Amino acid sequence: MAELFSQKKYEFEPPGGLKIYRLRSPSVSEEGVQRLGGRFDLEASVDAGAFIHDARGIAYVAGSSWGLRLFSRSGGWQYRHAARWQADDGDSHLSIADDDAVRLARNAVTDYQIATESELELSRVQRLNVAHARQGGADHNERVIGARVVFRRITDGLPSQGPGGKTIVYLGHDRQLTGIDHLWRQIEDVHEPAAGLRPVDEALEEVRDRYKTSSGRS
């Protein structure tokens, strides 16, 4: 018989007024790329760059090396500088405190009207490290060439779980923006109010019943 264990007690009290939302189907087009690109002063025209259509969606690459990609299945997008995003110039080292990285990332998100402060919750700050060493371990050199700040989406006071509610801001070794990844499914309307959430113990008991004839530990 399968055994199920919970490693911690769940005492979280969800906020009131929760809703079940209906999501909008993604719509990806060259016009959508142009509208989004306007936030970044990216002209997104055939005179200034090139559109690339593939099975994943639509990408636009400008002569300035800034590019924008919209994904058909999720409606998410990536805005990145092809020459500077996670690039190593072989010498620079980024020294930045987490608080400073978060401040710069929040400014980018709000300045480009990607999300409001109330819709964001800091998830984590990460750094991109590179290391060089000669054969035999001589002249070992390790540097930080960039940072990324990950935010979670807040809806009705609750943070999103999974990949469908994140914004990631990338900073280069000079603390300048090198890219943004944004994956928030657009809300169409309210499907219905949430009647309530099931207690965790009740959900765990249902899992036990479902797998009680199996073997193993979880």
PDB file of C-alpha atoms in Angstrom:
ATOM      1  CA  MET A   1       0.000   0.000   0.000  1.00  0.00           C
ATOM      2  CA  ALA A   2       1.265   3.468  -0.864  1.00  0.00           C
ATOM      3  CA  GLU A   3       2.242   5.816   1.968  1.00  0.00           C
ATOM      4  CA  LEU A   4       1.770   9.559   1.696  1.00  0.00           C
ATOM      5  CA  PHE A   5       3.510  12.012   3.996  1.00  0.00           C
ATOM      6  CA  SER A   6       3.145  15.795   4.345  1.00  0.00           C
ATOM      7  CA  GLN A   7       6.391  17.490   5.371  1.00  0.00           C
ATOM      8  CA  LYS A   8       4.753  20.554   6.925  1.00  0.00           C
ATOM      9  CA  LYS A   9       1.510  21.846   8.334  1.00  0.00           C
ATOM     10  CA  TYR A  10      -0.538  24.154   6.146  1.00  0.00           C
ATOM     11  CA  GLU A  11      -2.070  26.962   8.173  1.00  0.00           C
ATOM     12  CA  PHE A  12      -2.462  29.490   5.356  1.00  0.00           C
ATOM     13  CA  GLU A  13      -5.688  31.461   5.444  1.00  0.00           C
ATOM     14  CA  PRO A  14      -6.600  32.630   1.902  1.00  0.00           C
ATOM     15  CA  PRO A  15      -7.991  36.134   1.369  1.00  0.00           C
ATOM     16  CA  GLY A  16     -11.700  36.568   0.796  1.00  0.00           C
ATOM     17  CA  GLY A  17     -13.346  37.475  -2.474  1.00  0.00           C
ATOM     18  CA  LEU A  18     -11.445  34.969  -4.601  1.00  0.00           C
ATOM     19  CA  LYS A  19     -12.661  34.480  -8.173  1.00  0.00           C
ATOM     20  CA  ILE A  20     -12.405  31.869 -10.888  1.00  0.00           C
ATOM     21  CA  TYR A  21     -11.344  33.612 -14.083  1.00  0.00           C
ATOM     22  CA  ARG A  22     -11.845  32.806 -17.745  1.00  0.00           C
ATOM     23  CA  LEU A  23      -8.632  33.325 -19.695  1.00  0.00           C
ATOM     24  CA  ARG A  24      -8.360  34.982 -23.075  1.00  0.00           C
ATOM     25  CA  SER A  25      -7.108  32.873 -25.967  1.00  0.00           C
ATOM     26  CA  PRO A  26      -3.676  34.121 -27.120  1.00  0.00           C
ATOM     27  CA  SER A  27      -3.707  36.157 -30.319  1.00  0.00           C
ATOM     28  CA  VAL A  28      -0.300  36.650 -31.917  1.00  0.00           C
ATOM     29  CA  SER A  29       0.215  38.868 -34.960  1.00  0.00           C
ATOM     30  CA  GLU A  30       2.666  41.344 -36.445  1.00  0.00           C
ATOM     31  CA  GLU A  31       0.334  44.118 -35.291  1.00  0.00           C
ATOM     32  CA  GLY A  32       0.585  42.743 -31.737  1.00  0.00           C
ATOM     33  CA  VAL A  33       4.374  42.814 -31.988  1.00  0.00           C
ATOM     34  CA  GLN A  34       4.210  46.439 -33.113  1.00  0.00           C
ATOM     35  CA  ARG A  35       1.878  47.437 -30.266  1.00  0.00           C
ATOM     36  CA  LEU A  36       4.072  45.789 -27.645  1.00  0.00           C
ATOM     37  CA  GLY A  37       7.250  47.068 -29.262  1.00  0.00           C
ATOM     38  CA  GLY A  38       5.939  50.606 -28.957  1.00  0.00           C
ATOM     39  CA  ARG A  39       6.375  50.401 -25.185  1.00  0.00           C
ATOM     40  CA  PHE A  40      10.119  49.935 -25.725  1.00  0.00           C
ATOM     41  CA  ASP A  41      10.406  52.487 -28.559  1.00  0.00           C
ATOM     42  CA  LEU A  42      10.921  49.526 -30.880  1.00  0.00           C
ATOM     43  CA  GLU A  43       9.530  50.513 -34.266  1.00  0.00           C
ATOM     44  CA  ALA A  44       8.911  46.881 -35.343  1.00  0.00           C
ATOM     45  CA  SER A  45       8.580  47.622 -39.051  1.00  0.00           C
ATOM     46  CA  VAL A  46      10.065  45.910 -42.093  1.00  0.00           C
ATOM     47  CA  ASP A  47      12.073  49.082 -42.755  1.00  0.00           C
ATOM     48  CA  ALA A  48      13.837  48.895 -39.378  1.00  0.00           C
ATOM     49  CA  GLY A  49      14.183  45.116 -38.999  1.00  0.00           C
ATOM     50  CA  ALA A  50      12.646  41.760 -39.896  1.00  0.00           C
ATOM     51  CA  PHE A  51       9.703  39.620 -38.802  1.00  0.00           C
ATOM     52  CA  ILE A  52      10.298  35.889 -38.440  1.00  0.00           C
ATOM     53  CA  HIS A  53       7.338  33.482 -38.345  1.00  0.00           C
ATOM     54  CA  ASP A  54       7.774  29.929 -37.087  1.00  0.00           C
ATOM     55  CA  ALA A  55       5.825  27.228 -35.263  1.00  0.00           C
ATOM     56  CA  ARG A  56       6.447  28.881 -31.888  1.00  0.00           C
ATOM     57  CA  GLY A  57       5.162  32.334 -32.767  1.00  0.00           C
ATOM     58  CA  ILE A  58       6.456  35.586 -34.251  1.00  0.00           C
ATOM     59  CA  ALA A  59       9.843  37.189 -33.645  1.00  0.00           C
ATOM     60  CA  TYR A  60      11.071  40.611 -34.636  1.00  0.00           C
ATOM     61  CA  VAL A  61      14.743  41.555 -34.836  1.00  0.00           C
ATOM     62  CA  ALA A  62      15.763  45.195 -35.169  1.00  0.00           C
ATOM     63  CA  GLY A  63      18.992  46.673 -36.468  1.00  0.00           C
ATOM     64  CA  SER A  64      19.700  47.873 -32.920  1.00  0.00           C
ATOM     65  CA  SER A  65      20.011  44.193 -31.828  1.00  0.00           C
ATOM     66  CA  TRP A  66      16.898  44.492 -29.661  1.00  0.00           C
ATOM     67  CA  GLY A  67      14.407  41.764 -30.467  1.00  0.00           C
ATOM     68  CA  LEU A  68      10.904  40.803 -29.459  1.00  0.00           C
ATOM     69  CA  ARG A  69       9.299  37.349 -29.634  1.00  0.00           C
ATOM     70  CA  LEU A  70       5.624  36.524 -29.028  1.00  0.00           C
ATOM     71  CA  PHE A  71       4.641  32.913 -28.372  1.00  0.00           C
ATOM     72  CA  SER A  72       1.477  31.569 -29.988  1.00  0.00           C
ATOM     73  CA  ARG A  73       0.460  28.969 -27.423  1.00  0.00           C
ATOM     74  CA  SER A  74       0.915  30.996 -24.231  1.00  0.00           C
ATOM     75  CA  GLY A  75       0.725  34.624 -25.343  1.00  0.00           C
ATOM     76  CA  GLY A  76       3.973  35.230 -23.448  1.00  0.00           C
ATOM     77  CA  TRP A  77       6.810  37.286 -24.856  1.00  0.00           C
ATOM     78  CA  GLN A  78      10.564  37.889 -24.637  1.00  0.00           C
ATOM     79  CA  TYR A  79      12.296  41.233 -25.154  1.00  0.00           C
ATOM     80  CA  ARG A  80      16.060  40.853 -25.363  1.00  0.00           C
ATOM     81  CA  HIS A  81      19.230  42.479 -26.660  1.00  0.00           C
ATOM     82  CA  ALA A  82      20.934  39.903 -28.859  1.00  0.00           C
ATOM     83  CA  ALA A  83      24.460  41.178 -28.204  1.00  0.00           C
ATOM     84  CA  ARG A  84      24.186  41.923 -24.465  1.00  0.00           C
ATOM     85  CA  TRP A  85      21.701  39.407 -22.992  1.00  0.00           C
ATOM     86  CA  GLN A  86      23.744  37.106 -20.714  1.00  0.00           C
ATOM     87  CA  ALA A  87      26.862  38.040 -22.678  1.00  0.00           C
ATOM     88  CA  ASP A  88      30.405  37.956 -21.278  1.00  0.00           C
ATOM     89  CA  ASP A  89      32.903  40.573 -22.449  1.00  0.00           C
ATOM     90  CA  GLY A  90      35.700  38.582 -20.832  1.00  0.00           C
ATOM     91  CA  ASP A  91      36.549  41.154 -18.189  1.00  0.00           C
ATOM     92  CA  SER A  92      33.574  42.825 -16.432  1.00  0.00           C
ATOM     93  CA  HIS A  93      32.198  41.796 -13.048  1.00  0.00           C
ATOM     94  CA  LEU A  94      28.781  42.787 -11.724  1.00  0.00           C
ATOM     95  CA  SER A  95      28.750  43.737  -8.058  1.00  0.00           C
ATOM     96  CA  ILE A  96      25.213  44.517  -6.949  1.00  0.00           C
ATOM     97  CA  ALA A  97      23.154  43.973  -3.817  1.00  0.00           C
ATOM     98  CA  ASP A  98      19.840  42.145  -4.086  1.00  0.00           C
ATOM     99  CA  ASP A  99      17.912  45.277  -3.039  1.00  0.00           C
ATOM    100  CA  ASP A 100      19.501  47.331  -5.819  1.00  0.00           C
ATOM    101  CA  ALA A 101      18.792  44.647  -8.413  1.00  0.00           C
ATOM    102  CA  VAL A 102      15.145  44.463  -7.308  1.00  0.00           C
ATOM    103  CA  ARG A 103      14.787  48.252  -7.426  1.00  0.00           C
ATOM    104  CA  LEU A 104      16.150  48.435 -10.978  1.00  0.00           C
ATOM    105  CA  ALA A 105      13.961  45.535 -12.079  1.00  0.00           C
ATOM    106  CA  ARG A 106      10.800  47.035 -10.542  1.00  0.00           C
ATOM    107  CA  ASN A 107      11.538  50.342 -12.246  1.00  0.00           C
ATOM    108  CA  ALA A 108      11.808  48.592 -15.610  1.00  0.00           C
ATOM    109  CA  VAL A 109       8.522  46.719 -15.114  1.00  0.00           C
ATOM    110  CA  THR A 110       6.578  49.825 -14.126  1.00  0.00           C
ATOM    111  CA  ASP A 111       8.286  52.229 -16.576  1.00  0.00           C
ATOM    112  CA  TYR A 112       7.388  49.980 -19.509  1.00  0.00           C
ATOM    113  CA  GLN A 113       3.857  49.479 -18.152  1.00  0.00           C
ATOM    114  CA  ILE A 114       4.253  45.714 -17.883  1.00  0.00           C
ATOM    115  CA  ALA A 115       2.664  45.446 -14.429  1.00  0.00           C
ATOM    116  CA  THR A 116       1.818  47.569 -11.410  1.00  0.00           C
ATOM    117  CA  GLU A 117       3.485  47.326  -8.018  1.00  0.00           C
ATOM    118  CA  SER A 118       0.408  45.641  -6.515  1.00  0.00           C
ATOM    119  CA  GLU A 119       0.599  42.860  -9.114  1.00  0.00           C
ATOM    120  CA  LEU A 120       4.181  41.909  -8.294  1.00  0.00           C
ATOM    121  CA  GLU A 121       5.754  39.741  -5.631  1.00  0.00           C
ATOM    122  CA  LEU A 122       9.500  39.154  -5.552  1.00  0.00           C
ATOM    123  CA  SER A 123      10.336  35.496  -6.053  1.00  0.00           C
ATOM    124  CA  ARG A 124      14.146  35.499  -6.145  1.00  0.00           C
ATOM    125  CA  VAL A 125      17.295  37.241  -7.359  1.00  0.00           C
ATOM    126  CA  GLN A 126      19.818  35.153  -9.267  1.00  0.00           C
ATOM    127  CA  ARG A 127      23.276  35.840 -10.692  1.00  0.00           C
ATOM    128  CA  LEU A 128      24.941  34.490 -13.804  1.00  0.00           C
ATOM    129  CA  ASN A 129      28.441  33.311 -12.999  1.00  0.00           C
ATOM    130  CA  VAL A 130      31.279  32.453 -15.354  1.00  0.00           C
ATOM    131  CA  ALA A 131      34.631  30.893 -14.466  1.00  0.00           C
ATOM    132  CA  HIS A 132      37.904  30.595 -16.339  1.00  0.00           C
ATOM    133  CA  ALA A 133      40.872  28.430 -15.453  1.00  0.00           C
ATOM    134  CA  ARG A 134      43.936  27.157 -17.235  1.00  0.00           C
ATOM    135  CA  GLN A 135      44.735  23.483 -17.403  1.00  0.00           C
ATOM    136  CA  GLY A 136      45.875  22.297 -14.012  1.00  0.00           C
ATOM    137  CA  GLY A 137      43.748  24.823 -12.136  1.00  0.00           C
ATOM    138  CA  ALA A 138      46.112  27.774 -12.484  1.00  0.00           C
ATOM    139  CA  ASP A 139      44.803  31.335 -12.774  1.00  0.00           C
ATOM    140  CA  HIS A 140      41.255  30.480 -11.712  1.00  0.00           C
ATOM    141  CA  ASN A 141      38.954  33.440 -12.272  1.00  0.00           C
ATOM    142  CA  GLU A 142      35.255  33.605 -11.399  1.00  0.00           C
ATOM    143  CA  ARG A 143      33.037  36.578 -12.188  1.00  0.00           C
ATOM    144  CA  VAL A 144      29.377  37.616 -12.194  1.00  0.00           C
ATOM    145  CA  ILE A 145      28.334  38.829 -15.638  1.00  0.00           C
ATOM    146  CA  GLY A 146      24.661  39.501 -14.989  1.00  0.00           C
ATOM    147  CA  ALA A 147      21.658  39.144 -12.730  1.00  0.00           C
ATOM    148  CA  ARG A 148      18.024  38.277 -13.143  1.00  0.00           C
ATOM    149  CA  VAL A 149      15.111  39.236 -10.905  1.00  0.00           C
ATOM    150  CA  VAL A 150      12.076  36.960 -10.916  1.00  0.00           C
ATOM    151  CA  PHE A 151       8.640  38.279  -9.959  1.00  0.00           C
ATOM    152  CA  ARG A 152       5.450  36.312  -9.423  1.00  0.00           C
ATOM    153  CA  ARG A 153       2.043  37.588 -10.430  1.00  0.00           C
ATOM    154  CA  ILE A 154      -0.401  38.510  -7.672  1.00  0.00           C
ATOM    155  CA  THR A 155      -4.118  38.022  -8.385  1.00  0.00           C
ATOM    156  CA  ASP A 156      -6.747  38.648  -5.715  1.00  0.00           C
ATOM    157  CA  GLY A 157      -3.965  38.737  -3.141  1.00  0.00           C
ATOM    158  CA  LEU A 158      -2.590  35.310  -4.086  1.00  0.00           C
ATOM    159  CA  PRO A 159       0.726  34.642  -5.896  1.00  0.00           C
ATOM    160  CA  SER A 160       0.600  32.587  -9.073  1.00  0.00           C
ATOM    161  CA  GLN A 161       2.017  29.080  -9.071  1.00  0.00           C
ATOM    162  CA  GLY A 162       3.758  27.446 -12.006  1.00  0.00           C
ATOM    163  CA  PRO A 163       5.282  29.011 -15.131  1.00  0.00           C
ATOM    164  CA  GLY A 164       2.172  30.965 -16.194  1.00  0.00           C
ATOM    165  CA  GLY A 165       2.553  33.958 -13.910  1.00  0.00           C
ATOM    166  CA  LYS A 166       6.137  35.213 -13.980  1.00  0.00           C
ATOM    167  CA  THR A 167       8.080  38.242 -15.144  1.00  0.00           C
ATOM    168  CA  ILE A 168      11.872  38.005 -15.310  1.00  0.00           C
ATOM    169  CA  VAL A 169      14.077  41.090 -15.676  1.00  0.00           C
ATOM    170  CA  TYR A 170      17.698  40.651 -16.822  1.00  0.00           C
ATOM    171  CA  LEU A 171      20.491  43.073 -15.944  1.00  0.00           C
ATOM    172  CA  GLY A 172      23.926  43.177 -17.533  1.00  0.00           C
ATOM    173  CA  HIS A 173      27.350  43.703 -15.959  1.00  0.00           C
ATOM    174  CA  ASP A 174      26.775  47.478 -16.226  1.00  0.00           C
ATOM    175  CA  ARG A 175      23.413  47.225 -14.370  1.00  0.00           C
ATOM    176  CA  GLN A 176      21.560  48.097 -17.569  1.00  0.00           C
ATOM    177  CA  LEU A 177      18.525  46.221 -18.835  1.00  0.00           C
ATOM    178  CA  THR A 178      19.357  43.409 -21.270  1.00  0.00           C
ATOM    179  CA  GLY A 179      16.004  41.628 -21.454  1.00  0.00           C
ATOM    180  CA  ILE A 180      12.569  40.886 -20.046  1.00  0.00           C
ATOM    181  CA  ASP A 181      10.575  37.638 -20.131  1.00  0.00           C
ATOM    182  CA  HIS A 182       6.858  38.013 -19.452  1.00  0.00           C
ATOM    183  CA  LEU A 183       4.370  35.155 -19.195  1.00  0.00           C
ATOM    184  CA  TRP A 184       0.998  36.221 -17.822  1.00  0.00           C
ATOM    185  CA  ARG A 185      -2.141  34.748 -19.292  1.00  0.00           C
ATOM    186  CA  GLN A 186      -4.597  37.541 -20.048  1.00  0.00           C
ATOM    187  CA  ILE A 187      -7.885  37.476 -18.150  1.00  0.00           C
ATOM    188  CA  GLU A 188     -11.054  37.608 -20.256  1.00  0.00           C
ATOM    189  CA  ASP A 189     -13.573  37.983 -17.448  1.00  0.00           C
ATOM    190  CA  VAL A 190     -14.780  36.483 -14.175  1.00  0.00           C
ATOM    191  CA  HIS A 191     -16.229  32.999 -14.663  1.00  0.00           C
ATOM    192  CA  GLU A 192     -17.690  32.793 -11.177  1.00  0.00           C
ATOM    193  CA  PRO A 193     -16.792  33.601  -7.552  1.00  0.00           C
ATOM    194  CA  ALA A 194     -14.836  30.905  -5.747  1.00  0.00           C
ATOM    195  CA  ALA A 195     -17.194  29.111  -3.359  1.00  0.00           C
ATOM    196  CA  GLY A 196     -14.306  28.156  -1.110  1.00  0.00           C
ATOM    197  CA  LEU A 197     -11.102  26.153  -0.882  1.00  0.00           C
ATOM    198  CA  ARG A 198     -10.909  22.566   0.267  1.00  0.00           C
ATOM    199  CA  PRO A 199      -8.920  21.873   3.450  1.00  0.00           C
ATOM    200  CA  VAL A 200      -5.449  20.457   2.794  1.00  0.00           C
ATOM    201  CA  ASP A 201      -6.121  17.374   4.937  1.00  0.00           C
ATOM    202  CA  GLU A 202      -9.179  16.553   2.831  1.00  0.00           C
ATOM    203  CA  ALA A 203      -7.155  16.809  -0.399  1.00  0.00           C
ATOM    204  CA  LEU A 204      -4.401  14.606   1.031  1.00  0.00           C
ATOM    205  CA  GLU A 205      -6.941  12.014   2.082  1.00  0.00           C
ATOM    206  CA  GLU A 206      -8.304  11.907  -1.463  1.00  0.00           C
ATOM    207  CA  VAL A 207      -4.780  11.279  -2.777  1.00  0.00           C
ATOM    208  CA  ARG A 208      -4.331   8.457  -0.266  1.00  0.00           C
ATOM    209  CA  ASP A 209      -7.568   6.840  -1.429  1.00  0.00           C
ATOM    210  CA  ARG A 210      -6.597   7.129  -5.066  1.00  0.00           C
ATOM    211  CA  TYR A 211      -3.213   5.457  -4.633  1.00  0.00           C
ATOM    212  CA  LYS A 212      -3.918   3.131  -1.723  1.00  0.00           C
ATOM    213  CA  THR A 213      -3.626   0.033  -3.927  1.00  0.00           C
ATOM    214  CA  SER A 214      -0.222   1.169  -5.250  1.00  0.00           C
ATOM    215  CA  SER A 215       3.151   0.665  -3.652  1.00  0.00           C
ATOM    216  CA  GLY A 216       5.809   3.183  -2.677  1.00  0.00           C
ATOM    217  CA  ARG A 217       6.284   6.288  -0.526  1.00  0.00           C
ATOM    218  CA  SER A 218       5.551   9.896  -1.419  1.00  0.00           C
TER     219      SER A 218
END
